[in-house]
Structures are given as structure tokens and as C-alpha cells.
N, C-alpha and C. Protein backbone atom coordinates (compact mmCIF):
# COMPACT_ATOMS: atom_id res chain seq x y z
N UNK A 1 -14.25 16.30 14.96
CA UNK A 1 -13.84 17.69 15.14
C UNK A 1 -13.68 18.06 16.61
N UNK A 2 -14.05 17.15 17.50
CA UNK A 2 -13.91 17.42 18.93
C UNK A 2 -12.52 17.04 19.44
N UNK A 3 -11.70 16.44 18.61
CA UNK A 3 -10.35 16.05 19.00
C UNK A 3 -9.49 17.32 19.07
N UNK A 4 -8.77 17.47 20.19
CA UNK A 4 -7.96 18.69 20.34
C UNK A 4 -6.88 18.73 19.27
N UNK A 5 -6.61 19.92 18.77
CA UNK A 5 -5.59 20.21 17.76
C UNK A 5 -5.91 19.63 16.38
N UNK A 6 -7.12 19.13 16.19
CA UNK A 6 -7.54 18.66 14.87
C UNK A 6 -8.60 19.64 14.37
N UNK A 7 -8.13 20.61 13.60
CA UNK A 7 -9.02 21.65 13.12
C UNK A 7 -9.79 21.24 11.88
N UNK A 8 -10.64 22.12 11.37
CA UNK A 8 -11.48 21.81 10.21
C UNK A 8 -10.68 21.40 8.97
N UNK A 9 -9.56 22.07 8.71
CA UNK A 9 -8.77 21.76 7.51
C UNK A 9 -8.10 20.38 7.64
N UNK A 10 -7.53 20.10 8.80
CA UNK A 10 -6.91 18.78 9.03
C UNK A 10 -7.95 17.68 8.94
N UNK A 11 -9.15 17.94 9.50
CA UNK A 11 -10.22 16.95 9.42
C UNK A 11 -10.60 16.70 7.96
N UNK A 12 -10.70 17.76 7.19
CA UNK A 12 -11.06 17.63 5.77
C UNK A 12 -10.04 16.78 5.03
N UNK A 13 -8.75 16.96 5.36
CA UNK A 13 -7.69 16.20 4.71
C UNK A 13 -7.69 14.72 5.09
N UNK A 14 -8.07 14.41 6.33
CA UNK A 14 -8.00 13.02 6.78
C UNK A 14 -9.34 12.29 6.70
N UNK A 15 -10.43 13.00 6.48
CA UNK A 15 -11.76 12.39 6.51
C UNK A 15 -11.91 11.22 5.55
N UNK A 16 -11.29 11.30 4.39
CA UNK A 16 -11.40 10.21 3.42
C UNK A 16 -10.72 8.93 3.85
N UNK A 17 -9.89 9.01 4.89
CA UNK A 17 -9.20 7.83 5.39
C UNK A 17 -9.90 7.23 6.60
N UNK A 18 -10.88 7.96 7.14
CA UNK A 18 -11.60 7.49 8.32
C UNK A 18 -12.82 6.69 7.90
N UNK A 19 -13.09 5.59 8.60
CA UNK A 19 -14.27 4.77 8.34
C UNK A 19 -15.00 4.56 9.67
N UNK A 20 -16.27 4.89 9.69
CA UNK A 20 -17.08 4.67 10.88
C UNK A 20 -18.11 3.62 10.52
N UNK A 21 -17.84 2.38 10.89
CA UNK A 21 -18.75 1.27 10.61
C UNK A 21 -19.98 1.39 11.50
N UNK A 22 -21.15 1.25 10.90
CA UNK A 22 -22.39 1.32 11.66
C UNK A 22 -22.72 2.71 12.17
N UNK A 23 -22.16 3.73 11.52
CA UNK A 23 -22.43 5.11 11.93
C UNK A 23 -23.84 5.53 11.56
N UNK A 24 -24.21 6.74 11.96
CA UNK A 24 -25.56 7.25 11.69
C UNK A 24 -25.81 7.44 10.20
N UNK A 25 -24.76 7.71 9.43
CA UNK A 25 -24.88 7.86 7.99
C UNK A 25 -24.07 6.74 7.33
N UNK A 26 -24.65 5.93 6.45
CA UNK A 26 -23.91 4.85 5.81
C UNK A 26 -22.67 5.33 5.06
N UNK A 27 -22.66 6.59 4.64
CA UNK A 27 -21.49 7.13 3.94
C UNK A 27 -20.29 7.29 4.87
N UNK A 28 -20.53 7.31 6.19
CA UNK A 28 -19.43 7.43 7.15
C UNK A 28 -18.49 6.22 7.09
N UNK A 29 -18.96 5.11 6.56
CA UNK A 29 -18.13 3.91 6.42
C UNK A 29 -17.44 3.83 5.08
N UNK A 30 -17.50 4.91 4.29
CA UNK A 30 -16.90 4.94 2.96
C UNK A 30 -15.83 6.01 2.89
N UNK A 31 -15.19 6.13 1.76
CA UNK A 31 -14.16 7.15 1.55
C UNK A 31 -14.74 8.46 1.04
N UNK A 32 -16.06 8.55 0.96
CA UNK A 32 -16.68 9.81 0.54
C UNK A 32 -16.51 10.80 1.70
N UNK A 33 -15.90 11.95 1.41
CA UNK A 33 -15.67 12.98 2.43
C UNK A 33 -17.01 13.61 2.84
N UNK A 34 -17.16 13.94 4.11
CA UNK A 34 -18.41 14.57 4.57
C UNK A 34 -18.78 15.83 3.77
N UNK A 35 -17.80 16.60 3.36
CA UNK A 35 -18.13 17.81 2.59
C UNK A 35 -18.64 17.47 1.18
N UNK A 36 -18.51 16.19 0.78
CA UNK A 36 -19.03 15.74 -0.51
C UNK A 36 -20.40 15.07 -0.41
N UNK A 37 -20.92 14.92 0.79
CA UNK A 37 -22.23 14.30 0.97
C UNK A 37 -23.32 14.99 0.14
N UNK A 38 -23.27 16.34 -0.03
CA UNK A 38 -24.31 16.98 -0.86
C UNK A 38 -24.35 16.44 -2.30
N UNK A 39 -23.21 16.02 -2.84
CA UNK A 39 -23.19 15.44 -4.19
C UNK A 39 -23.99 14.14 -4.17
N UNK A 40 -23.75 13.31 -3.15
CA UNK A 40 -24.47 12.04 -3.03
C UNK A 40 -25.96 12.31 -2.84
N UNK A 41 -26.29 13.33 -2.06
CA UNK A 41 -27.70 13.67 -1.84
C UNK A 41 -28.38 14.10 -3.14
N UNK A 42 -27.65 14.81 -4.01
CA UNK A 42 -28.21 15.18 -5.32
C UNK A 42 -28.46 13.94 -6.18
N UNK A 43 -27.51 12.99 -6.12
CA UNK A 43 -27.67 11.74 -6.88
C UNK A 43 -28.90 10.99 -6.36
N UNK A 44 -29.01 10.89 -5.04
CA UNK A 44 -30.14 10.16 -4.43
C UNK A 44 -31.47 10.82 -4.78
N UNK A 45 -31.51 12.14 -4.74
CA UNK A 45 -32.76 12.85 -5.05
C UNK A 45 -33.17 12.62 -6.50
N UNK A 46 -32.20 12.67 -7.41
CA UNK A 46 -32.52 12.49 -8.82
C UNK A 46 -32.99 11.06 -9.10
N UNK A 47 -32.36 10.09 -8.43
CA UNK A 47 -32.69 8.68 -8.66
C UNK A 47 -33.86 8.21 -7.79
N UNK A 48 -34.24 9.03 -6.81
CA UNK A 48 -35.26 8.65 -5.84
C UNK A 48 -34.90 7.33 -5.16
N UNK A 49 -33.68 7.28 -4.63
CA UNK A 49 -33.14 6.10 -3.97
C UNK A 49 -32.68 6.48 -2.56
N UNK A 50 -32.42 5.45 -1.74
CA UNK A 50 -31.80 5.67 -0.44
C UNK A 50 -30.32 5.35 -0.55
N UNK A 51 -29.54 5.80 0.40
CA UNK A 51 -28.10 5.52 0.39
C UNK A 51 -27.86 4.02 0.39
N UNK A 52 -28.57 3.30 1.25
CA UNK A 52 -28.38 1.85 1.35
C UNK A 52 -28.68 1.14 0.04
N UNK A 53 -29.68 1.60 -0.70
CA UNK A 53 -30.01 0.94 -1.96
C UNK A 53 -29.03 1.29 -3.07
N UNK A 54 -28.30 2.39 -2.89
CA UNK A 54 -27.35 2.83 -3.92
C UNK A 54 -25.96 2.22 -3.72
N UNK A 55 -25.54 2.06 -2.45
CA UNK A 55 -24.20 1.53 -2.17
C UNK A 55 -24.02 0.14 -2.76
N UNK A 56 -23.01 0.00 -3.60
CA UNK A 56 -22.70 -1.29 -4.22
C UNK A 56 -23.61 -1.68 -5.36
N UNK A 57 -24.52 -0.81 -5.78
CA UNK A 57 -25.46 -1.11 -6.86
C UNK A 57 -24.80 -0.75 -8.20
N UNK A 58 -23.89 -1.60 -8.65
CA UNK A 58 -23.09 -1.32 -9.86
C UNK A 58 -23.94 -1.04 -11.08
N UNK A 59 -24.98 -1.83 -11.29
CA UNK A 59 -25.79 -1.65 -12.51
C UNK A 59 -26.40 -0.25 -12.56
N UNK A 60 -26.85 0.26 -11.44
CA UNK A 60 -27.43 1.60 -11.41
C UNK A 60 -26.33 2.68 -11.48
N UNK A 61 -25.26 2.49 -10.72
CA UNK A 61 -24.20 3.49 -10.68
C UNK A 61 -23.50 3.67 -12.03
N UNK A 62 -23.41 2.59 -12.82
CA UNK A 62 -22.75 2.69 -14.13
C UNK A 62 -23.59 3.46 -15.14
N UNK A 63 -24.84 3.71 -14.83
CA UNK A 63 -25.69 4.50 -15.74
C UNK A 63 -25.55 6.00 -15.49
N UNK A 64 -24.91 6.36 -14.38
CA UNK A 64 -24.80 7.78 -14.02
C UNK A 64 -23.76 8.50 -14.88
N UNK A 65 -24.04 9.75 -15.19
CA UNK A 65 -23.11 10.61 -15.91
C UNK A 65 -22.59 11.63 -14.90
N UNK A 66 -21.30 11.55 -14.53
CA UNK A 66 -20.74 12.47 -13.52
C UNK A 66 -21.02 13.94 -13.82
N UNK A 67 -21.02 14.33 -15.08
CA UNK A 67 -21.24 15.74 -15.44
C UNK A 67 -22.61 16.24 -14.97
N UNK A 68 -23.56 15.33 -14.79
CA UNK A 68 -24.91 15.73 -14.34
C UNK A 68 -24.93 16.18 -12.88
N UNK A 69 -23.87 15.90 -12.13
CA UNK A 69 -23.87 16.17 -10.70
C UNK A 69 -22.77 17.14 -10.28
N UNK A 70 -22.15 17.79 -11.24
CA UNK A 70 -21.09 18.75 -10.92
C UNK A 70 -21.69 20.09 -10.53
N UNK A 71 -20.89 20.88 -9.84
CA UNK A 71 -21.26 22.26 -9.52
C UNK A 71 -19.96 23.06 -9.42
N UNK A 72 -20.04 24.27 -8.88
CA UNK A 72 -18.84 25.11 -8.81
C UNK A 72 -17.80 24.55 -7.86
N UNK A 73 -18.19 23.69 -6.94
CA UNK A 73 -17.24 23.12 -5.96
C UNK A 73 -16.73 21.73 -6.37
N UNK A 74 -17.56 20.93 -7.04
CA UNK A 74 -17.21 19.55 -7.37
C UNK A 74 -17.23 19.35 -8.88
N UNK A 75 -16.05 19.06 -9.44
CA UNK A 75 -15.94 18.84 -10.88
C UNK A 75 -16.13 17.37 -11.23
N UNK A 76 -16.03 17.08 -12.53
CA UNK A 76 -16.22 15.71 -13.04
C UNK A 76 -15.28 14.71 -12.38
N UNK A 77 -13.95 15.01 -12.22
CA UNK A 77 -13.08 14.01 -11.58
C UNK A 77 -13.52 13.65 -10.16
N UNK A 78 -13.95 14.65 -9.38
CA UNK A 78 -14.38 14.39 -8.01
C UNK A 78 -15.67 13.57 -7.99
N UNK A 79 -16.62 13.94 -8.83
CA UNK A 79 -17.89 13.21 -8.88
C UNK A 79 -17.64 11.78 -9.36
N UNK A 80 -16.73 11.60 -10.31
CA UNK A 80 -16.38 10.25 -10.79
C UNK A 80 -15.82 9.42 -9.64
N UNK A 81 -14.94 10.02 -8.83
CA UNK A 81 -14.39 9.31 -7.66
C UNK A 81 -15.48 8.95 -6.66
N UNK A 82 -16.41 9.85 -6.44
CA UNK A 82 -17.51 9.60 -5.49
C UNK A 82 -18.36 8.43 -5.99
N UNK A 83 -18.70 8.43 -7.27
CA UNK A 83 -19.49 7.33 -7.84
C UNK A 83 -18.73 6.01 -7.73
N UNK A 84 -17.41 6.06 -7.97
CA UNK A 84 -16.58 4.86 -7.83
C UNK A 84 -16.59 4.32 -6.41
N UNK A 85 -16.57 5.21 -5.43
CA UNK A 85 -16.61 4.80 -4.03
C UNK A 85 -17.98 4.25 -3.67
N UNK A 86 -19.03 4.82 -4.23
CA UNK A 86 -20.38 4.29 -3.97
C UNK A 86 -20.52 2.88 -4.54
N UNK A 87 -19.82 2.63 -5.64
CA UNK A 87 -19.87 1.31 -6.27
C UNK A 87 -19.17 0.25 -5.41
N UNK A 88 -18.03 0.63 -4.84
CA UNK A 88 -17.26 -0.31 -4.00
C UNK A 88 -16.94 0.39 -2.68
N UNK A 89 -17.94 0.58 -1.83
CA UNK A 89 -17.73 1.32 -0.58
C UNK A 89 -16.77 0.61 0.36
N UNK A 90 -15.86 1.40 0.94
CA UNK A 90 -14.93 0.85 1.93
C UNK A 90 -13.75 0.12 1.33
N UNK A 91 -13.67 0.04 0.00
CA UNK A 91 -12.55 -0.65 -0.65
C UNK A 91 -11.26 0.09 -0.36
N UNK A 92 -10.22 -0.64 -0.04
CA UNK A 92 -8.91 -0.04 0.21
C UNK A 92 -8.22 0.14 -1.14
N UNK A 93 -7.96 1.37 -1.56
CA UNK A 93 -7.39 1.60 -2.89
C UNK A 93 -5.91 1.25 -3.02
N UNK A 94 -5.26 0.95 -1.89
CA UNK A 94 -3.83 0.62 -1.96
C UNK A 94 -3.64 -0.77 -2.55
N UNK A 95 -2.54 -0.96 -3.28
CA UNK A 95 -2.28 -2.30 -3.81
C UNK A 95 -2.01 -3.27 -2.66
N UNK A 96 -2.15 -4.55 -2.96
CA UNK A 96 -1.91 -5.57 -1.94
C UNK A 96 -0.49 -5.46 -1.43
N UNK A 97 -0.33 -5.51 -0.12
CA UNK A 97 0.98 -5.40 0.50
C UNK A 97 1.59 -6.80 0.59
N UNK A 98 2.75 -6.97 -0.02
CA UNK A 98 3.42 -8.27 0.00
C UNK A 98 4.58 -8.23 0.98
N UNK A 99 4.78 -9.32 1.68
CA UNK A 99 5.90 -9.44 2.60
C UNK A 99 6.66 -10.71 2.30
N UNK A 100 7.90 -10.72 2.71
CA UNK A 100 8.71 -11.92 2.52
C UNK A 100 8.26 -12.99 3.51
N UNK A 101 8.39 -14.24 3.10
CA UNK A 101 8.08 -15.35 3.97
C UNK A 101 9.40 -15.90 4.48
N UNK A 102 9.71 -15.60 5.74
CA UNK A 102 10.96 -16.07 6.30
C UNK A 102 10.85 -17.57 6.58
N UNK A 103 11.96 -18.27 6.35
CA UNK A 103 11.97 -19.72 6.53
C UNK A 103 11.83 -20.07 8.01
N UNK A 104 10.91 -20.99 8.27
CA UNK A 104 10.68 -21.43 9.64
C UNK A 104 11.92 -22.16 10.16
N UNK A 105 12.26 -21.90 11.41
CA UNK A 105 13.41 -22.54 12.02
C UNK A 105 14.71 -21.79 11.79
N UNK A 106 14.67 -20.76 10.95
CA UNK A 106 15.85 -19.93 10.70
C UNK A 106 15.59 -18.60 11.40
N UNK A 107 16.11 -18.51 12.64
CA UNK A 107 15.83 -17.33 13.46
C UNK A 107 17.07 -16.59 13.93
N UNK A 108 18.21 -17.26 13.86
CA UNK A 108 19.46 -16.61 14.26
C UNK A 108 20.55 -16.99 13.28
N UNK A 109 21.61 -16.22 13.31
CA UNK A 109 22.68 -16.38 12.32
C UNK A 109 23.27 -17.79 12.32
N UNK A 110 23.29 -18.44 13.47
CA UNK A 110 23.86 -19.79 13.56
C UNK A 110 22.96 -20.84 12.90
N UNK A 111 21.71 -20.48 12.58
CA UNK A 111 20.81 -21.40 11.88
C UNK A 111 21.09 -21.46 10.38
N UNK A 112 21.90 -20.52 9.88
CA UNK A 112 22.17 -20.45 8.45
C UNK A 112 23.23 -21.46 8.03
N UNK A 113 23.04 -22.02 6.84
CA UNK A 113 23.96 -22.99 6.27
C UNK A 113 24.22 -22.58 4.83
N UNK A 114 25.49 -22.63 4.38
CA UNK A 114 25.77 -22.31 2.97
C UNK A 114 24.91 -23.16 2.02
N UNK A 115 24.52 -22.56 0.91
CA UNK A 115 23.68 -23.15 -0.14
C UNK A 115 22.18 -23.08 0.20
N UNK A 116 21.84 -22.63 1.39
CA UNK A 116 20.44 -22.48 1.78
C UNK A 116 19.82 -21.36 0.94
N UNK A 117 18.63 -21.61 0.40
CA UNK A 117 17.93 -20.59 -0.39
C UNK A 117 16.79 -20.04 0.46
N UNK A 118 16.76 -18.70 0.57
CA UNK A 118 15.80 -18.04 1.44
C UNK A 118 15.12 -16.88 0.72
N UNK A 119 14.00 -16.47 1.28
CA UNK A 119 13.32 -15.28 0.78
C UNK A 119 13.62 -14.16 1.77
N UNK A 120 13.80 -12.95 1.24
CA UNK A 120 14.10 -11.82 2.11
C UNK A 120 13.65 -10.51 1.50
N UNK A 121 13.90 -9.44 2.24
CA UNK A 121 13.51 -8.10 1.81
C UNK A 121 14.76 -7.23 1.73
N UNK A 122 14.93 -6.54 0.61
CA UNK A 122 16.06 -5.63 0.44
C UNK A 122 15.83 -4.45 1.39
N UNK A 123 16.80 -4.22 2.30
CA UNK A 123 16.67 -3.13 3.27
C UNK A 123 17.47 -1.90 2.87
N UNK A 124 18.55 -2.10 2.10
CA UNK A 124 19.38 -0.97 1.71
C UNK A 124 20.16 -1.35 0.45
N UNK A 125 20.35 -0.37 -0.42
CA UNK A 125 21.13 -0.58 -1.63
C UNK A 125 22.29 0.40 -1.59
N UNK A 126 23.51 -0.12 -1.78
CA UNK A 126 24.72 0.71 -1.76
C UNK A 126 25.42 0.59 -3.11
N UNK A 127 26.53 1.28 -3.25
CA UNK A 127 27.30 1.19 -4.50
C UNK A 127 27.92 -0.19 -4.70
N UNK A 128 28.10 -0.94 -3.62
CA UNK A 128 28.77 -2.23 -3.71
C UNK A 128 27.83 -3.43 -3.58
N UNK A 129 26.54 -3.20 -3.43
CA UNK A 129 25.60 -4.30 -3.34
C UNK A 129 24.33 -3.94 -2.61
N UNK A 130 23.65 -4.98 -2.12
CA UNK A 130 22.37 -4.78 -1.44
C UNK A 130 22.34 -5.58 -0.15
N UNK A 131 21.76 -4.98 0.88
CA UNK A 131 21.59 -5.67 2.14
C UNK A 131 20.17 -6.24 2.18
N UNK A 132 20.07 -7.50 2.64
CA UNK A 132 18.80 -8.20 2.62
C UNK A 132 18.49 -8.77 4.00
N UNK A 133 17.28 -8.49 4.47
CA UNK A 133 16.79 -9.04 5.74
C UNK A 133 16.22 -10.42 5.44
N UNK A 134 16.82 -11.45 6.05
CA UNK A 134 16.35 -12.82 5.84
C UNK A 134 15.75 -13.41 7.11
N UNK A 135 15.50 -12.56 8.09
CA UNK A 135 14.81 -12.99 9.30
C UNK A 135 15.69 -13.46 10.43
N UNK A 136 16.98 -13.12 10.41
CA UNK A 136 17.88 -13.57 11.47
C UNK A 136 18.46 -12.42 12.29
N UNK A 137 17.82 -11.27 12.26
CA UNK A 137 18.23 -10.09 13.02
C UNK A 137 19.61 -9.57 12.62
N UNK A 138 20.06 -9.94 11.44
CA UNK A 138 21.32 -9.46 10.89
C UNK A 138 21.18 -9.53 9.38
N UNK A 139 21.23 -8.39 8.72
CA UNK A 139 21.09 -8.38 7.26
C UNK A 139 22.30 -9.02 6.60
N UNK A 140 22.03 -9.70 5.50
CA UNK A 140 23.10 -10.28 4.70
C UNK A 140 23.40 -9.37 3.52
N UNK A 141 24.62 -9.49 3.01
CA UNK A 141 25.04 -8.67 1.88
C UNK A 141 25.08 -9.50 0.60
N UNK A 142 24.44 -8.97 -0.43
CA UNK A 142 24.57 -9.52 -1.77
C UNK A 142 25.50 -8.56 -2.49
N UNK A 143 26.73 -9.01 -2.76
CA UNK A 143 27.71 -8.15 -3.44
C UNK A 143 27.24 -7.85 -4.85
N UNK A 144 27.61 -6.70 -5.38
CA UNK A 144 27.19 -6.28 -6.72
C UNK A 144 27.49 -7.35 -7.77
N UNK A 145 28.59 -8.07 -7.60
CA UNK A 145 28.96 -9.10 -8.56
C UNK A 145 28.05 -10.33 -8.49
N UNK A 146 27.27 -10.45 -7.42
CA UNK A 146 26.37 -11.60 -7.25
C UNK A 146 24.90 -11.25 -7.45
N UNK A 147 24.60 -10.00 -7.78
CA UNK A 147 23.21 -9.59 -7.92
C UNK A 147 22.51 -10.24 -9.11
N UNK A 148 23.25 -10.44 -10.18
CA UNK A 148 22.65 -10.99 -11.40
C UNK A 148 23.73 -11.69 -12.21
N UNK A 149 23.33 -12.34 -13.29
CA UNK A 149 24.30 -13.06 -14.12
C UNK A 149 24.90 -12.18 -15.22
N UNK A 150 24.64 -10.89 -15.17
CA UNK A 150 25.23 -9.97 -16.15
C UNK A 150 25.93 -8.85 -15.40
N UNK A 151 26.74 -8.06 -16.10
CA UNK A 151 27.44 -6.95 -15.48
C UNK A 151 26.45 -5.86 -15.08
N UNK A 152 26.60 -5.38 -13.86
CA UNK A 152 25.76 -4.30 -13.36
C UNK A 152 26.68 -3.20 -12.83
N UNK A 153 26.52 -1.99 -13.37
CA UNK A 153 27.34 -0.88 -12.91
C UNK A 153 26.81 -0.30 -11.60
N UNK A 154 25.48 -0.25 -11.48
CA UNK A 154 24.84 0.31 -10.29
C UNK A 154 23.80 -0.68 -9.79
N UNK A 155 23.91 -1.14 -8.54
CA UNK A 155 22.94 -2.11 -8.00
C UNK A 155 21.48 -1.64 -8.10
N UNK A 156 21.27 -0.32 -8.14
CA UNK A 156 19.90 0.21 -8.23
C UNK A 156 19.23 -0.11 -9.56
N UNK A 157 20.03 -0.56 -10.53
CA UNK A 157 19.46 -1.00 -11.81
C UNK A 157 18.69 -2.31 -11.63
N UNK A 158 19.02 -3.05 -10.59
CA UNK A 158 18.49 -4.40 -10.39
C UNK A 158 17.51 -4.49 -9.21
N UNK A 159 17.84 -3.83 -8.10
CA UNK A 159 17.00 -3.92 -6.90
C UNK A 159 16.81 -2.54 -6.26
N UNK A 160 15.78 -2.47 -5.43
CA UNK A 160 15.53 -1.26 -4.64
C UNK A 160 15.05 -1.70 -3.25
N UNK A 161 15.19 -0.80 -2.30
CA UNK A 161 14.75 -1.10 -0.94
C UNK A 161 13.27 -1.48 -0.96
N UNK A 162 12.94 -2.54 -0.23
CA UNK A 162 11.57 -3.01 -0.17
C UNK A 162 11.27 -4.18 -1.09
N UNK A 163 12.16 -4.43 -2.06
CA UNK A 163 11.95 -5.57 -2.97
C UNK A 163 12.02 -6.88 -2.20
N UNK A 164 11.17 -7.82 -2.58
CA UNK A 164 11.21 -9.16 -2.02
C UNK A 164 12.05 -9.99 -2.99
N UNK A 165 13.08 -10.64 -2.46
CA UNK A 165 14.03 -11.37 -3.31
C UNK A 165 14.30 -12.77 -2.75
N UNK A 166 14.78 -13.64 -3.62
CA UNK A 166 15.25 -14.97 -3.21
C UNK A 166 16.77 -14.92 -3.26
N UNK A 167 17.39 -15.38 -2.19
CA UNK A 167 18.85 -15.34 -2.09
C UNK A 167 19.39 -16.70 -1.67
N UNK A 168 20.65 -16.92 -2.01
CA UNK A 168 21.33 -18.14 -1.58
C UNK A 168 22.43 -17.74 -0.61
N UNK A 169 22.53 -18.46 0.50
CA UNK A 169 23.57 -18.20 1.49
C UNK A 169 24.89 -18.72 0.92
N UNK A 170 25.87 -17.84 0.78
CA UNK A 170 27.19 -18.24 0.27
C UNK A 170 28.14 -18.55 1.43
N UNK A 171 28.14 -17.68 2.42
CA UNK A 171 29.06 -17.84 3.54
C UNK A 171 28.48 -17.21 4.79
N UNK A 172 28.76 -17.82 5.95
CA UNK A 172 28.30 -17.30 7.23
C UNK A 172 29.49 -17.21 8.17
N UNK A 173 29.76 -16.02 8.66
CA UNK A 173 30.84 -15.80 9.62
C UNK A 173 30.17 -15.38 10.94
N UNK A 174 29.87 -16.37 11.78
CA UNK A 174 29.13 -16.11 13.02
C UNK A 174 29.88 -15.17 13.96
N UNK A 175 31.19 -15.38 14.23
CA UNK A 175 31.88 -14.48 15.16
C UNK A 175 31.86 -13.01 14.70
N UNK A 176 31.99 -12.77 13.41
CA UNK A 176 32.01 -11.39 12.89
C UNK A 176 30.61 -10.91 12.50
N UNK A 177 29.62 -11.78 12.67
CA UNK A 177 28.21 -11.47 12.32
C UNK A 177 28.09 -10.97 10.88
N UNK A 178 28.67 -11.75 9.97
CA UNK A 178 28.59 -11.39 8.55
C UNK A 178 27.96 -12.54 7.77
N UNK A 179 27.03 -12.14 6.90
CA UNK A 179 26.34 -13.11 6.06
C UNK A 179 26.54 -12.69 4.63
N UNK A 180 27.10 -13.59 3.84
CA UNK A 180 27.31 -13.32 2.42
C UNK A 180 26.24 -14.08 1.63
N UNK A 181 25.48 -13.34 0.81
CA UNK A 181 24.40 -13.93 0.06
C UNK A 181 24.68 -13.82 -1.44
């Protein structure tokens, strides 16, 4: 709260994303918001436990009934989330981030050879096909007719930006910097 232009409301919104490892309160290293610490304190008081003994203690946490710890400010969904975080403190709730594995030794357009099969990331989808980053600082185009072995009216039926795909190099025009995939 001492950061300039970061007021109480902004802090409240971002607090669940902040982790302070080795902080004065073990909950500071979890996604439990500071304004929710009183819920955890009620749980600790009822169980006669310490925060350290409760964090990650699945067998004990699974016996808790969220409704027992609700009040006018914290309902069952919030208490359920808090108990879930106590069970797996510091867990990143985002799904695993996957990236394309660019082929080693293929770094510029002149390294490409027809029939080469590569992994890439769809960067843009248009009405006529999809552009794919294959790691050569120039996206290649997969024409709508080459996206799949069936008729496709709209490329968005098959791919979207961010998809990881396998492509085959059909043609490379180095002077015009065009790659057909």
C-alpha cells in the first residue's frame, strides 16, 4: 500500500496475484487475500491449529464444511476457494502454457526447404488462410485449401490464433520473403 498510485481498491484487486515468500505471515505466500485472513483465523481457532500446520494438510482440510465459516462478507464460494488455496498454497491456477518447438538450425528463410515439416504457432487467421510463425522471422501462409483434407468455408472453423500446429513447407520465395505452408 506504500506504492504510489496503488490505492486500497487496486491493492485488493491484485493482492491474490502477489506472493511474498518467507513473509511475516505464511498466508502472504498464498493466493488468500489479506482481507480474507479473518476467515483463516476462524478456521485456525476452531481447529486449534497454526497456519503452518494447516497449509497443505489435505486430510484435515477435506473435513471442513465451508458453510461453518461464512459470514455477511464471505459466502460459501469464497470460503471454498480459501480452503482450496490452503490445501495447495501457491499453486498457479492457470493451465500449463504450451509453446511451439522451433526446429534447431532453422533460423532464417533461406534455411527452409520444401517438404520440411515444422512446428509453429498460428499468429493470424484471415478469410483466405492462416499465418504461422515457424521461427524464421517471417510468418508462412497456410492457404485455406491446405488447412485440412476437407472443404472449409471459414479458416476459423479449423484454427485460431495461438494454436500450435505442424506444417509442411510447400514453397519458399526468398527474394519476395514468402513462405507457403
